[in-house]
Short mmCIF file of C-alpha atoms in Angstrom, two decimals:
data_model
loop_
_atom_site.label_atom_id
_atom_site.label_comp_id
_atom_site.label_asym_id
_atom_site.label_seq_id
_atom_site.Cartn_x
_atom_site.Cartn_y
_atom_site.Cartn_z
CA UNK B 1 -10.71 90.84 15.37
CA UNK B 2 -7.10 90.98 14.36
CA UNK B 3 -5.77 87.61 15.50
CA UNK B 4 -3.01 87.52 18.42
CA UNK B 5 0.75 88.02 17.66
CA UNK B 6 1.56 86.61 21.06
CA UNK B 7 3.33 83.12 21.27
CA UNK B 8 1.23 80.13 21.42
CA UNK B 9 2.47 77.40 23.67
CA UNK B 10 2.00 73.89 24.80
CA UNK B 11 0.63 72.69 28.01
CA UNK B 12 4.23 71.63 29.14
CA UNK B 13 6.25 73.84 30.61
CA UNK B 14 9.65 74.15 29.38
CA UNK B 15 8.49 72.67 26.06
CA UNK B 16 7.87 75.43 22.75
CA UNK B 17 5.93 74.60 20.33
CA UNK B 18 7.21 74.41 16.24
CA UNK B 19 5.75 78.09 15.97
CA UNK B 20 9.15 78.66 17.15
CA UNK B 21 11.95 76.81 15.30
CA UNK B 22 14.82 78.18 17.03
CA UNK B 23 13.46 77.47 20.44
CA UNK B 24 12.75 74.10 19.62
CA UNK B 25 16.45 73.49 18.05
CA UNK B 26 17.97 74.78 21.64
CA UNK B 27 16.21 72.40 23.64
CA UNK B 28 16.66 69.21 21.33
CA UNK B 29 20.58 70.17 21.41
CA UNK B 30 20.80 71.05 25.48
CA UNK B 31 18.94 67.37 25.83
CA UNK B 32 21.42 65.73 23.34
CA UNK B 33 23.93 67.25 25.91
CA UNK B 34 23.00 65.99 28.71
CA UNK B 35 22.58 62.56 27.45
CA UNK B 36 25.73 62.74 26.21
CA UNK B 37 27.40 63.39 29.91
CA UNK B 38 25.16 60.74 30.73
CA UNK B 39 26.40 57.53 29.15
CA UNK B 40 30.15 59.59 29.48
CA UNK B 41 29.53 58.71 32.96
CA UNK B 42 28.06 55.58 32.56
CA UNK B 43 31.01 54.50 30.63
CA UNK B 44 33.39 55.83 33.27
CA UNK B 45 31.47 53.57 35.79
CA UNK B 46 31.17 50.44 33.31
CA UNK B 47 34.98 49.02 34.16
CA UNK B 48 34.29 49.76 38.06
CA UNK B 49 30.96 47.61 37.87
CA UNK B 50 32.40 44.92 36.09
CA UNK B 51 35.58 44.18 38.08
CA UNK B 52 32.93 43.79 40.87
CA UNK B 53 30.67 41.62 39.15
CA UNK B 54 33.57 39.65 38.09
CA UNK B 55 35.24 38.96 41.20
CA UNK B 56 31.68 38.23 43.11
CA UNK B 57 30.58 35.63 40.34
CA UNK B 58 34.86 34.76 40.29
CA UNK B 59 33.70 34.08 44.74
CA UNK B 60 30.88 32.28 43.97
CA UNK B 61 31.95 29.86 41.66
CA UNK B 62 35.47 29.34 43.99
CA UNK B 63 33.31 28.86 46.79
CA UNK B 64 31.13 26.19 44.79
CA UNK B 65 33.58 24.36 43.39
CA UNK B 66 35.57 24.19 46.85
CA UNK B 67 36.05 20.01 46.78
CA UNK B 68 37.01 20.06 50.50
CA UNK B 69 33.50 19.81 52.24
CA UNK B 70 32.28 16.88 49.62
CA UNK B 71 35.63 14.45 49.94
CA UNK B 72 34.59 15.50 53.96
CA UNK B 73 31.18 14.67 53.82
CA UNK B 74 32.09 11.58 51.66
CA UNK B 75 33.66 9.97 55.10
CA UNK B 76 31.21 11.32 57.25
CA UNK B 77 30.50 7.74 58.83
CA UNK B 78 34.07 7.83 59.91
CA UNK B 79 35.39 10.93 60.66
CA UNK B 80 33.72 14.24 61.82
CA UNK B 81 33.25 16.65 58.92
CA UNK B 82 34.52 19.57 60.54
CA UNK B 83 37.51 18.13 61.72
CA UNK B 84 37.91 16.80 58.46
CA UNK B 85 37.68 19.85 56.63
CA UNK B 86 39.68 22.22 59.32
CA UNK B 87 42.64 19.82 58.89
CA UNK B 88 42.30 19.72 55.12
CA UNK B 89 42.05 22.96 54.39
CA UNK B 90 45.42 23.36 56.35
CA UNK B 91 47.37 22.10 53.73
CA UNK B 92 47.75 24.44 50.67
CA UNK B 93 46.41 23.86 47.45
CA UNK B 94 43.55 21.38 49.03
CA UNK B 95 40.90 23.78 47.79
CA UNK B 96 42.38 22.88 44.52
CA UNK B 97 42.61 19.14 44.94
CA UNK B 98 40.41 15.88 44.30
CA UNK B 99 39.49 13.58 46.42
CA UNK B 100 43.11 11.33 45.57
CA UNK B 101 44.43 14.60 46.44
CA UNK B 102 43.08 14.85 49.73
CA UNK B 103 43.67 11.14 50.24
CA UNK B 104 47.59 12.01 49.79
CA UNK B 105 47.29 14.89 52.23
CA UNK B 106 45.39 12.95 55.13
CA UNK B 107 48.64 10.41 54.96
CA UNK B 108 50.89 13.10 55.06
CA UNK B 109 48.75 15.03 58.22
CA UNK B 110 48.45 11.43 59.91
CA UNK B 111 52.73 10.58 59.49
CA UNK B 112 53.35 14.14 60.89
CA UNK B 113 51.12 13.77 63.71
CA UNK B 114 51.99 10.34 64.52
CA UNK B 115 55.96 11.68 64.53
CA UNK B 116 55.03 14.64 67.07
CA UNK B 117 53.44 11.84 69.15
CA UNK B 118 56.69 9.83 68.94
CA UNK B 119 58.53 12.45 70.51
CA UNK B 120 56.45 13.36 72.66
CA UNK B 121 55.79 9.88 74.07
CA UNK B 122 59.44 9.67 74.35
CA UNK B 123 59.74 13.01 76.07
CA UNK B 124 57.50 12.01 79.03
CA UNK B 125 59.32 8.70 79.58
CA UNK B 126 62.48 10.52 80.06
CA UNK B 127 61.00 12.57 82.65
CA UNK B 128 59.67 9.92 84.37
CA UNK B 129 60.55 10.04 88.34
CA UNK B 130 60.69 7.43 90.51
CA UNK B 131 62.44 4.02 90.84
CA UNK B 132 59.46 2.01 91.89
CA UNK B 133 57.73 -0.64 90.26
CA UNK B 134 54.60 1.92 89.54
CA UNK B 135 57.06 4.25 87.68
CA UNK B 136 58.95 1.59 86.27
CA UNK B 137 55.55 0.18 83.83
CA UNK B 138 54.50 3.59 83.56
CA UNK B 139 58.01 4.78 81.78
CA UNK B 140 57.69 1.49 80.08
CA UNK B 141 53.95 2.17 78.65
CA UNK B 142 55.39 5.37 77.31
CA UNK B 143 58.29 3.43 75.91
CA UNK B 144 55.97 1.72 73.86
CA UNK B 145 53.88 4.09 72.38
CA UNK B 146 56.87 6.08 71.23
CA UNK B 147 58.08 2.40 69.65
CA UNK B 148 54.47 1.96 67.98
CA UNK B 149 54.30 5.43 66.85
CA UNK B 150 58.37 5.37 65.62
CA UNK B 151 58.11 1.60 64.44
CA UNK B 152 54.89 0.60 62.96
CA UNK B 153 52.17 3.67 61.82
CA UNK B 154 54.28 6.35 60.92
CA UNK B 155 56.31 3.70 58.65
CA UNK B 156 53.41 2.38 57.36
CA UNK B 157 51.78 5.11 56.50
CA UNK B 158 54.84 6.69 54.56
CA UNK B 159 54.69 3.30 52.37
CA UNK B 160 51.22 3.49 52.04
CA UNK B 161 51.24 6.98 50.96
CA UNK B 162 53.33 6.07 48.39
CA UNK B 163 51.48 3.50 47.05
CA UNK B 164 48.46 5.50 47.04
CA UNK B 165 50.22 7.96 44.87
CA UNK B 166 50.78 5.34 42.95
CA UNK B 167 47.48 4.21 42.79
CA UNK B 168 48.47 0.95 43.85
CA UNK B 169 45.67 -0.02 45.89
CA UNK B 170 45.99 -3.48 46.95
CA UNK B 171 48.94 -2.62 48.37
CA UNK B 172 48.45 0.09 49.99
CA UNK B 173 45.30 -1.22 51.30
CA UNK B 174 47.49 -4.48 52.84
CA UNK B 175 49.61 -1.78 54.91
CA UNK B 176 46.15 -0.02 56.31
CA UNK B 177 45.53 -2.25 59.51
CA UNK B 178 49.49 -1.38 60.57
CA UNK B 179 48.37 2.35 60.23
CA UNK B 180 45.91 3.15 62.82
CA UNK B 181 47.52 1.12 65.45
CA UNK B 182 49.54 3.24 67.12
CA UNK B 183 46.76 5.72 69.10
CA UNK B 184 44.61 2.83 69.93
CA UNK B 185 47.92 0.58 70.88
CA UNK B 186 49.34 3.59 73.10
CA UNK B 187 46.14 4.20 74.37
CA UNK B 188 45.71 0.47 76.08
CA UNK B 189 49.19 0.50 77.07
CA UNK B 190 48.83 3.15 79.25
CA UNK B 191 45.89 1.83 80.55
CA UNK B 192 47.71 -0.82 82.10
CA UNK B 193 49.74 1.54 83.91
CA UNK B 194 49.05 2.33 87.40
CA UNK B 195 49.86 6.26 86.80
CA UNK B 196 47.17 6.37 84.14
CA UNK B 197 46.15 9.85 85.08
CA UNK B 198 49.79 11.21 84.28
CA UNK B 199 51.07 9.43 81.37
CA UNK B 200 47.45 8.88 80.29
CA UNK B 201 46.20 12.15 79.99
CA UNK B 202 49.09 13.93 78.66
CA UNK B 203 49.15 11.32 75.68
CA UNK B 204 45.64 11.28 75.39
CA UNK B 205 44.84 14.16 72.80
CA UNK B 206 47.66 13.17 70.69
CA UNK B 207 46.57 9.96 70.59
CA UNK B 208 42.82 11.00 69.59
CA UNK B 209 44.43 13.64 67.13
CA UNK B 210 46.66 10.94 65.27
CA UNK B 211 43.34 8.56 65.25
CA UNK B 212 41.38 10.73 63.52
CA UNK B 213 43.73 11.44 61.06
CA UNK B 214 44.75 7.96 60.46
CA UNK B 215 41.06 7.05 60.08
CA UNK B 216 40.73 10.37 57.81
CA UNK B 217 42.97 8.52 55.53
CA UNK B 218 41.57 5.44 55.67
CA UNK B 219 38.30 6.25 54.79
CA UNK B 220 39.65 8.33 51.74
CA UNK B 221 41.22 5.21 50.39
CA UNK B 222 38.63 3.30 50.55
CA UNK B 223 36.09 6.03 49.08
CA UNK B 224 39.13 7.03 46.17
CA UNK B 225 40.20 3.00 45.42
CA UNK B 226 36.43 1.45 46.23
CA UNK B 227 35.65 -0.71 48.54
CA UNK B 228 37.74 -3.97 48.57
CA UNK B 229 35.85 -7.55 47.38
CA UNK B 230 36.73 -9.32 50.48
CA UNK B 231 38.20 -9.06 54.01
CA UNK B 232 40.42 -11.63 55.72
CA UNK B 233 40.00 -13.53 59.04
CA UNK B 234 42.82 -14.79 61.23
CA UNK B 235 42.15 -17.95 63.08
CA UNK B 236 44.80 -20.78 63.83
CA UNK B 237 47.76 -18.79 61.43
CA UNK B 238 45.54 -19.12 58.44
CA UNK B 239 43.49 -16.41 56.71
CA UNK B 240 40.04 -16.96 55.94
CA UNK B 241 38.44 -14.60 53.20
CA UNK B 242 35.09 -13.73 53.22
CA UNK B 243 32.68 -10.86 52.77
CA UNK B 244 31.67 -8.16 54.93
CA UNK B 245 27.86 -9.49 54.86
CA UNK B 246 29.05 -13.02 55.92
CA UNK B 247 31.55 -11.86 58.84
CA UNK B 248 29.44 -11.32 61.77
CA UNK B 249 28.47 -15.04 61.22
CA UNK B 250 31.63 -16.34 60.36
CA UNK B 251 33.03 -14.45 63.22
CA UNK B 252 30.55 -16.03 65.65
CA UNK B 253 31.30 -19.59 63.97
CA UNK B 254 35.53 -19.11 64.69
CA UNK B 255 34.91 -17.99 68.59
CA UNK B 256 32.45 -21.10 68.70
CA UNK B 257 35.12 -23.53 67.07
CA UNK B 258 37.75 -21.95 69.50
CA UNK B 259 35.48 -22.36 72.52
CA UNK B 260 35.00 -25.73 71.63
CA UNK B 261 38.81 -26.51 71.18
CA UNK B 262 39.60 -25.07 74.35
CA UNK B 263 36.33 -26.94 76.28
CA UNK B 264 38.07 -30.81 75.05
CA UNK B 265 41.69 -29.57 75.97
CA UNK B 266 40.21 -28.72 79.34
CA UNK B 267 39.84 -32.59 79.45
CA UNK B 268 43.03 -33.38 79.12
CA UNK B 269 45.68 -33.37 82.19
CA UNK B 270 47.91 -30.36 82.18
CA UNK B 271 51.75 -31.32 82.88
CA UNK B 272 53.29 -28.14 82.51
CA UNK B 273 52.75 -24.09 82.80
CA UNK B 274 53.34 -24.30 79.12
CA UNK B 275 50.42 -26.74 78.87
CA UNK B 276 48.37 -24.70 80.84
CA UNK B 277 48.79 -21.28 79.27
CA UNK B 278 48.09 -22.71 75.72
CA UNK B 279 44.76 -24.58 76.68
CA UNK B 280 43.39 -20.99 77.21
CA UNK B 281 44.53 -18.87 73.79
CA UNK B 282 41.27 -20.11 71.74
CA UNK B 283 40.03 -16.50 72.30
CA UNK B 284 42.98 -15.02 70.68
CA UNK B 285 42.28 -17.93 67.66
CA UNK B 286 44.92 -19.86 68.87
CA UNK B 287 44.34 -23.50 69.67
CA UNK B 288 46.90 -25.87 72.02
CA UNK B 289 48.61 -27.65 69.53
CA UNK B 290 49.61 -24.70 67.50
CA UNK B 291 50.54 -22.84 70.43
CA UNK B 292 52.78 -25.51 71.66
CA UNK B 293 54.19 -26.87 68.08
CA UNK B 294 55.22 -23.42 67.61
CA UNK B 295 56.56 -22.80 71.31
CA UNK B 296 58.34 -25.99 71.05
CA UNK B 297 59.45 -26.08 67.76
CA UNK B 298 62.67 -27.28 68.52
CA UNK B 299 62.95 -30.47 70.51
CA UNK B 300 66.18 -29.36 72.34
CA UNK B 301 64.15 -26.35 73.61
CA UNK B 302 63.26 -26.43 77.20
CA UNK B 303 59.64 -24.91 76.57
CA UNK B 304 58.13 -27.26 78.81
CA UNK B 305 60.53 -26.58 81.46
CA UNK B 306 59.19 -23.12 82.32
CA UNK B 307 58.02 -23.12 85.46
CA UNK B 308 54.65 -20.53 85.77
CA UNK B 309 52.87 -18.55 83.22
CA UNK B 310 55.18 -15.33 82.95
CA UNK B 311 58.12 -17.72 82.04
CA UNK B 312 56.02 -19.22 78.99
CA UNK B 313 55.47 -15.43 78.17
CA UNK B 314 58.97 -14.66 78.32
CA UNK B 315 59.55 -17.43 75.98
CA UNK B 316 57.39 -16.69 73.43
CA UNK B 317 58.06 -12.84 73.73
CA UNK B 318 61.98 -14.13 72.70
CA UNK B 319 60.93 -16.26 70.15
CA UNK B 320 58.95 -13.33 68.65
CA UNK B 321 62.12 -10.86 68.45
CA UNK B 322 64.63 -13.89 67.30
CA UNK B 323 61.79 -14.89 64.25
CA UNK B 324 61.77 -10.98 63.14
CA UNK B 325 65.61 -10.96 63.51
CA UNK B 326 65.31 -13.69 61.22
CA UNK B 327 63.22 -12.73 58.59
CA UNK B 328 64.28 -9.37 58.68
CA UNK B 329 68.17 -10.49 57.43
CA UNK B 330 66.15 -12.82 54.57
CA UNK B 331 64.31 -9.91 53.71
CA UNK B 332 67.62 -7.78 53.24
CA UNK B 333 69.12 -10.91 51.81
CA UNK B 334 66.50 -10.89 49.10
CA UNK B 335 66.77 -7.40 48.15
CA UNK B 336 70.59 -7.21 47.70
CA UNK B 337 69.79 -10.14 45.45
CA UNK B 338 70.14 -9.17 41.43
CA UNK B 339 67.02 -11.41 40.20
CA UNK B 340 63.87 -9.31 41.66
CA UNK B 341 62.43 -6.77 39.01
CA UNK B 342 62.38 -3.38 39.76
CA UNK B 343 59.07 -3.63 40.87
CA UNK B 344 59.92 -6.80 43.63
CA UNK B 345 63.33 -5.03 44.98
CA UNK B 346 60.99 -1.99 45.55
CA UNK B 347 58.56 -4.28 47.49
CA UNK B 348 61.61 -6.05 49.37
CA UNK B 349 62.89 -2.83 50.31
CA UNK B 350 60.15 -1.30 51.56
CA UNK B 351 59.26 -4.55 53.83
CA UNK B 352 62.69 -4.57 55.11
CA UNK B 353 61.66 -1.00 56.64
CA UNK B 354 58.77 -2.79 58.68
CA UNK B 355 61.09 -5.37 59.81
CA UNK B 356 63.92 -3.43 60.34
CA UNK B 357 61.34 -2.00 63.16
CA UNK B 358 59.53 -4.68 64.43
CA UNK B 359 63.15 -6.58 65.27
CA UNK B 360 63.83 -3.66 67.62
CA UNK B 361 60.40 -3.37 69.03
CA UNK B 362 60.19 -7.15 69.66
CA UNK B 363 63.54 -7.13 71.23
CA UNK B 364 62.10 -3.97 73.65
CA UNK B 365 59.12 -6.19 74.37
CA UNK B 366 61.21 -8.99 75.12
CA UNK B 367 63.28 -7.71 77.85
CA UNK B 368 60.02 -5.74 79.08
CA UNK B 369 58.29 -9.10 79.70
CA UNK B 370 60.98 -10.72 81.23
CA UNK B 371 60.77 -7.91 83.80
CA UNK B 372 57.21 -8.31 83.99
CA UNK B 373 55.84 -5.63 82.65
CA UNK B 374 53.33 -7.02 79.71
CA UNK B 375 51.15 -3.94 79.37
CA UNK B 376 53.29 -2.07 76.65
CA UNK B 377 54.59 -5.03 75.07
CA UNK B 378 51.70 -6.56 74.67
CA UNK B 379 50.47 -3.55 72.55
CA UNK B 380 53.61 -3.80 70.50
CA UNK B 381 53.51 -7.32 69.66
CA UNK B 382 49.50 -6.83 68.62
CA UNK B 383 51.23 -3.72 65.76
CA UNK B 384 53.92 -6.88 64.93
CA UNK B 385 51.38 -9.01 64.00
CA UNK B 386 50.25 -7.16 60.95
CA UNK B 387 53.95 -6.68 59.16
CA UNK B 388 53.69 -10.00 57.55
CA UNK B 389 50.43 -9.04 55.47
CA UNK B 390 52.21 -6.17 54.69
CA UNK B 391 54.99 -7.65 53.30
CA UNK B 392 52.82 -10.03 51.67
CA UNK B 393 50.72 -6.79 50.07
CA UNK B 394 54.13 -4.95 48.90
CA UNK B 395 56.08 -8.55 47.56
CA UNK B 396 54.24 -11.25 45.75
CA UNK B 397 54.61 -14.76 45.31
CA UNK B 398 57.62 -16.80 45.78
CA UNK B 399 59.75 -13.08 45.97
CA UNK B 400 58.90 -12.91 49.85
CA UNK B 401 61.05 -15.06 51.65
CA UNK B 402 59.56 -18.03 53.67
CA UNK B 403 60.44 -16.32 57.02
CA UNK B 404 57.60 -13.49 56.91
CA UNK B 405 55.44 -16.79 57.06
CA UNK B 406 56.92 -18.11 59.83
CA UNK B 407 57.08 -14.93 61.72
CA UNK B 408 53.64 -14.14 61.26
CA UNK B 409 52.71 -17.52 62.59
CA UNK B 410 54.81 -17.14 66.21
CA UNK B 411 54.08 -13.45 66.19
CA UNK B 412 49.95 -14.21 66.43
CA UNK B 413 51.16 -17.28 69.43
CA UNK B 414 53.15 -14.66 71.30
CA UNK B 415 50.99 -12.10 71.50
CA UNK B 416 48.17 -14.22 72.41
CA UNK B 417 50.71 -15.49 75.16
CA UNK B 418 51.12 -12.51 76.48
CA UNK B 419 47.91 -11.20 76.45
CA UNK B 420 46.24 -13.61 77.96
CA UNK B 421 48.58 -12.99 80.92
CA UNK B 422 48.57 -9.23 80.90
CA UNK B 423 45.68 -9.00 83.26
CA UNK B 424 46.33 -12.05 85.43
CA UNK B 425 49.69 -11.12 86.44
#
């Protein structure tokens, strides 16, 4: 049998066999073809795919490296993460700082709030109605948290801001306990006002707002600058250093000694109101003969003539403003002077800002105890006590004039004065 002459193909359809040459040719060029459109549009699609990719790995990485949430979680002890990062991240450029950058930026967040607090403090004292004695100490609690606020934290923490930048950290750290006193210090003073529920509550979240932020800071100093080698402990106007392991003990051992002071002067016949109001200080670290050498530190003073406890107050309160007065003009005194380095008139400078505030306050908290209202003042003489260890941070050595040691010294006997009679009287 003749053999067929029909075409033989394969088992695929759509495929020919090499019987047929030009078949085969066709299909190997119409599949080179559509490869071709293929990667055309795979290349048209390349640029679109990697813009993508880029930005999401461009996310990622942002998103990773975002140091807000660890400087945050690195004061979690302190201050509540969220709140942390929510007011951090409302600076710009904080997803772009360190940790010294966010330390600069709590400052700045705690000054601002602590000025909006000022004003508003002062705000609700002018509105103030009544003439009675119950409006009277609550316009005067208001008084003084706008004079804490305007005088002592927001100052401070300008300076210390600055010397953070600076990456001074002794000094700033000396300025730290004049910082945060402001929201607590408002806080108490209104407490002692009768109309606690007005002035009270409408200070109250600006007080917890400007604590948080104060603490914010704080606690990024001390995680940025490291934790300082020792802590100091006021008792009878000397400083005693010692470590944080130690100072539960040591504490303990000071109120003991104080206790025990106060138990043998108990012994002793009291004379005077003056007598009798410093047998009772050893609480405050304050023991009789201190009190009264520094009360009486002028033998034509007529200390011992005052006749209750509210008149020793007044005293002391006067004594207060009059030392700050004092060391505030040495203070100027010594930075008009041409001897200090640049470094010292700096230092001089800045303390004369602290006492340029604490003369007015003191002189506020003067006349408000002669009127016998000791809540506020006593709150502003407690922020006084802590400009001398300022000072004594930003000026060193024989620089600082003698004065910020003698203020400090009546400063800690006033206040202890007066509040031991803020809640008897």
């Amino acid at each position: 049998m003749a053999p067929s002459t029909s075409k033989r193909h394969t088992g695929v359809s759509g495929h020919c066999s090499d019987s047929d040459p030009a078949a085969a040719q066709a299909h190997v060029t119409h599949h080179q073809r559509r490869t071709l459109a293929s990667t055309k549009a795979m290349t048209n699609l390349h640029p679109l795919l990697a813009a993508a990719l880029f930005l999401f790995f461009l996310s990622c990485a942002a998103a990773a490296a975002d140091p807000v949430p660890d400087s945050c979680e690195a004061i979690r002890d302190f201050v509540d993460v969220s709140f942390c990062a929510s007011r951090l991240r409302s600076v710009p450029g904080a997803a772009a700082a360190d940790r010294h950058g966010h330390l600069l930026m709590a400052a700045d967040l705690a000054a601002a709030s602590g000025a909006s607090a000022r004003d508003a403090a002062a705000a609700l004292a002018r509105r103030v109605a009544g003439d009675d004695q119950a409006a009277r100490r609550r316009e005067d609690a208001l008084e003084a948290c706008g004079i804490l606020y305007g005088a002592a934290s927001v100052p401070a923490l300008r300076l210390m801001r600055g010397y953070a930048a600076a990456r001074s950290w002794a000094t700033a750290r000396a300025l730290l306990p004049l910082t945060g006193q402001a929201g607590i210090g408002c806080d108490a003073a209104l407490g002692g006002s009768p109309a606690l529920a007005g002035g009270g509550g409408e200070m109250a979240a600006a007080n917890r707002e400007f604590d948080q932020l104060s603490t914010m800071a704080t606690a990024l100093l001390n995680k940025v600058a490291g934790r300082p080698a020792a802590w100091g402990v006021r008792f009878y106007g000397c400083v005693f250093r010692t470590t944080m392991a130690a100072s539960t003990l040591m504490r303990s051992f000071l109120l003991a000694s104080a206790a025990a002071v106060c138990a043998g002067a108990a012994g002793v016949t009291n004379t005077t109101a003056l007598d009798t109001v410093c047998s009772f200080l050893g609480g405050y670290y304050v023991t009789p003969e201190l009190c009264t050498s520094v009360l009486c530190h002028d033998p034509t003073s007529p200390c011992r003539a005052a006749r209750d406890g509210p008149a020793v107050a007044a005293l002391a309160a006067r004594l207060a403003a009059a030392n700050a007065t004092a060391a505030r003009d040495s203070v100027a005194a010594a930075a008009a002077a041409s001897t200090p380095d640049v470094e010292t008139k700096a230092g001089l400078r800045a303390c004369l800002q602290l006492y340029t505030g604490a003369a007015a306050a003191l002189e506020w908290a003067a006349g408000s105890v002669a009127a016998g209202r000791l809540a506020g003042a006593r709150e502003v003489l407690q922020a006084a006590q802590y400009v001398a260890a300022g000072c004594d941070g930003m000026v060193a050595g024989e620089a600082m004039p003698k004065e910020n040691g003698g203020f400090d010294t009546m400063v800690i006997v006033a206040h202890a004065v007066v509040a031991s009679l803020s809640t008897a009287y």
